[in-house]
CSV table of C-alpha atoms in Angstrom, one decimal:
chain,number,residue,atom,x,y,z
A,1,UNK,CA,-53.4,9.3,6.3
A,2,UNK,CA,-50.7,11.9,6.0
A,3,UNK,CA,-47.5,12.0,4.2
A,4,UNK,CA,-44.8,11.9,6.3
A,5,UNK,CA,-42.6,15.0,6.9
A,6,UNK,CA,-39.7,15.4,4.7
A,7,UNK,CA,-37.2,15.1,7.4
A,8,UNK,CA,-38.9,11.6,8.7
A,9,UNK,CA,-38.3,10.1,5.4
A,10,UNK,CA,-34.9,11.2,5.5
A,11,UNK,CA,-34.8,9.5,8.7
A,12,UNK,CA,-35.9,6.5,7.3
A,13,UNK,CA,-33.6,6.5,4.2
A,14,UNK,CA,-30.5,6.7,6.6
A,15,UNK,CA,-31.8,3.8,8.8
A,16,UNK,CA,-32.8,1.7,6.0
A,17,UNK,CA,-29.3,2.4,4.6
A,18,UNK,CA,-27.5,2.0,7.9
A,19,UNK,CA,-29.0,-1.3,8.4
A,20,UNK,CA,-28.3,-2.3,4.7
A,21,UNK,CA,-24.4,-1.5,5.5
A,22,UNK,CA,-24.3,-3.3,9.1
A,23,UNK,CA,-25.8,-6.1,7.0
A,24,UNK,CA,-22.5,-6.2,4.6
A,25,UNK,CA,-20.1,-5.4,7.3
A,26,UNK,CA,-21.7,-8.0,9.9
A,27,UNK,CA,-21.2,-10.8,7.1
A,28,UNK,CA,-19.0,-13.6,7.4
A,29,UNK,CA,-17.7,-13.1,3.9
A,30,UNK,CA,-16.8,-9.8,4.5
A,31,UNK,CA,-14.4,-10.1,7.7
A,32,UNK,CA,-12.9,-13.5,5.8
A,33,UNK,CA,-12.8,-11.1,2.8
A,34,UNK,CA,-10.6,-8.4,4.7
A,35,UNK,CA,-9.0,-11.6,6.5
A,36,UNK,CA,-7.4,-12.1,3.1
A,37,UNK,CA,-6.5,-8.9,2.1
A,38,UNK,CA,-4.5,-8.8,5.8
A,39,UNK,CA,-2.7,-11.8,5.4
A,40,UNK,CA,-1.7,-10.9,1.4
A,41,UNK,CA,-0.8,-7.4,2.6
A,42,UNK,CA,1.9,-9.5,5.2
A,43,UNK,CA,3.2,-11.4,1.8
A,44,UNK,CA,3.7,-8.5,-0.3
A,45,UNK,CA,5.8,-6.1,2.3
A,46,UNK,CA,7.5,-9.4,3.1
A,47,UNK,CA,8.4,-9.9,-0.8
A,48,UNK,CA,8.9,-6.0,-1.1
A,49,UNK,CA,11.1,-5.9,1.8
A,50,UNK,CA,13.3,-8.9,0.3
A,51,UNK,CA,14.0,-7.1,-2.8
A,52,UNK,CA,14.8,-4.0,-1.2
A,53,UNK,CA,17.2,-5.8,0.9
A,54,UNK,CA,19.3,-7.2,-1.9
A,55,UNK,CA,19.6,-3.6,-3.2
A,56,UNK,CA,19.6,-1.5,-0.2
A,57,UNK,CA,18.9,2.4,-2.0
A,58,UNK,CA,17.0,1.3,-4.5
A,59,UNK,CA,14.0,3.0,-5.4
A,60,UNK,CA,11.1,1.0,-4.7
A,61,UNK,CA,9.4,0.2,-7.8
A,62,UNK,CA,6.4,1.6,-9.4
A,63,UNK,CA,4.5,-1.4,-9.0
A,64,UNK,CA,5.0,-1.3,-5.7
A,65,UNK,CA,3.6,1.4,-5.5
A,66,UNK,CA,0.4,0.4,-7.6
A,67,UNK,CA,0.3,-2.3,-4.7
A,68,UNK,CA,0.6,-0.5,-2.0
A,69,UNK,CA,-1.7,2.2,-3.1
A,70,UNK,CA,-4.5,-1.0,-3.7
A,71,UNK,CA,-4.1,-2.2,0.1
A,72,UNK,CA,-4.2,1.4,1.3
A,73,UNK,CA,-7.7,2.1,-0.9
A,74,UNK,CA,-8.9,-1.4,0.3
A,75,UNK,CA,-8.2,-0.8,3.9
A,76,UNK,CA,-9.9,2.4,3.3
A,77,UNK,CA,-12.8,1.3,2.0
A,78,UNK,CA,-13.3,-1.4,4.9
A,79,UNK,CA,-13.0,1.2,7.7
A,80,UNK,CA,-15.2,3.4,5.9
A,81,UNK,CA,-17.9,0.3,5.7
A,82,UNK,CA,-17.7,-0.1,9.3
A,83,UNK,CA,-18.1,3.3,10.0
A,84,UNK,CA,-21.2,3.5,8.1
A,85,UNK,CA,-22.6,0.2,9.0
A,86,UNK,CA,-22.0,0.4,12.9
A,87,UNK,CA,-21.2,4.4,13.3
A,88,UNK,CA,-18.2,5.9,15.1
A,89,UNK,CA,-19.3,3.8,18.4
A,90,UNK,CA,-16.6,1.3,16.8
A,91,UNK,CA,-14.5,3.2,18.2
A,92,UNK,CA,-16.2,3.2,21.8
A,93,UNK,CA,-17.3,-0.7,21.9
A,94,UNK,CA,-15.4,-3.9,23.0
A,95,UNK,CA,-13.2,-3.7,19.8
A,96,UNK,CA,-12.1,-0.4,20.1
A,97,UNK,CA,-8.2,-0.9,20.0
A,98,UNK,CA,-8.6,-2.7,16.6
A,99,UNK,CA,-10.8,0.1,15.1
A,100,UNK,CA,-8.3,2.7,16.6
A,101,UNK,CA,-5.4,0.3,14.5
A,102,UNK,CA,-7.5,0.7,11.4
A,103,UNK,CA,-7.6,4.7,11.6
A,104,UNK,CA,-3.8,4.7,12.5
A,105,UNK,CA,-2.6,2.7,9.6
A,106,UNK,CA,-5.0,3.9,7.0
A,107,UNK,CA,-4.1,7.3,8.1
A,108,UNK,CA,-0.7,6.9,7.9
């Protein structure tokens, strides 16, 4: 039998990779994973916007920013996974508004 070409087992590699990534993004633990993440995201710009209230100017602080920057890598990383688990059709398919809400707020 022959080897396969070069570009068929480049094929392959992507698929098998693909299906390895719609494996972790179709997970349960995953979306109750990023579940999480949303609902602690609401806590801290809740807390952060307290604080900022009480001192209306101040500069927010660094750790804010250390915080912030954490949510922004993490919502990053989670449209990035879904991008390379299901491909850009997320932003085609029934849930299309909420992918289009990802890209928005990571992008922003």
């Amino acid at each position: 039998a022959e080897e396969p070409e070069e570009s068929e087992t480049e094929v392959k590699e992507v698929n098998a990779c693909r299906s390895f990534m719609q494996g972790i993004v179709n997970a349960w633990m995953f979306e109750a994973f990023f579940a999480v993440v949303i609902m602690t995201n609401s806590v801290v710009i809740a807390v952060q916007v307290e604080e900022l209230a009480k001192d209306p100017g101040a500069t927010p602080s660094e750790a804010s920013f250390v915080i912030n920057s954490a949510y922004t890598m993490l919502f990053t990383l989670e449209l990035l996974l879904r991008i390379a688990g299901r491909g850009f059709s997320i932003f085609c398919g029934p849930e299309w508004a909420w992918s289009l809400l990802d890209l928005i707020v990571v992008s922003s």
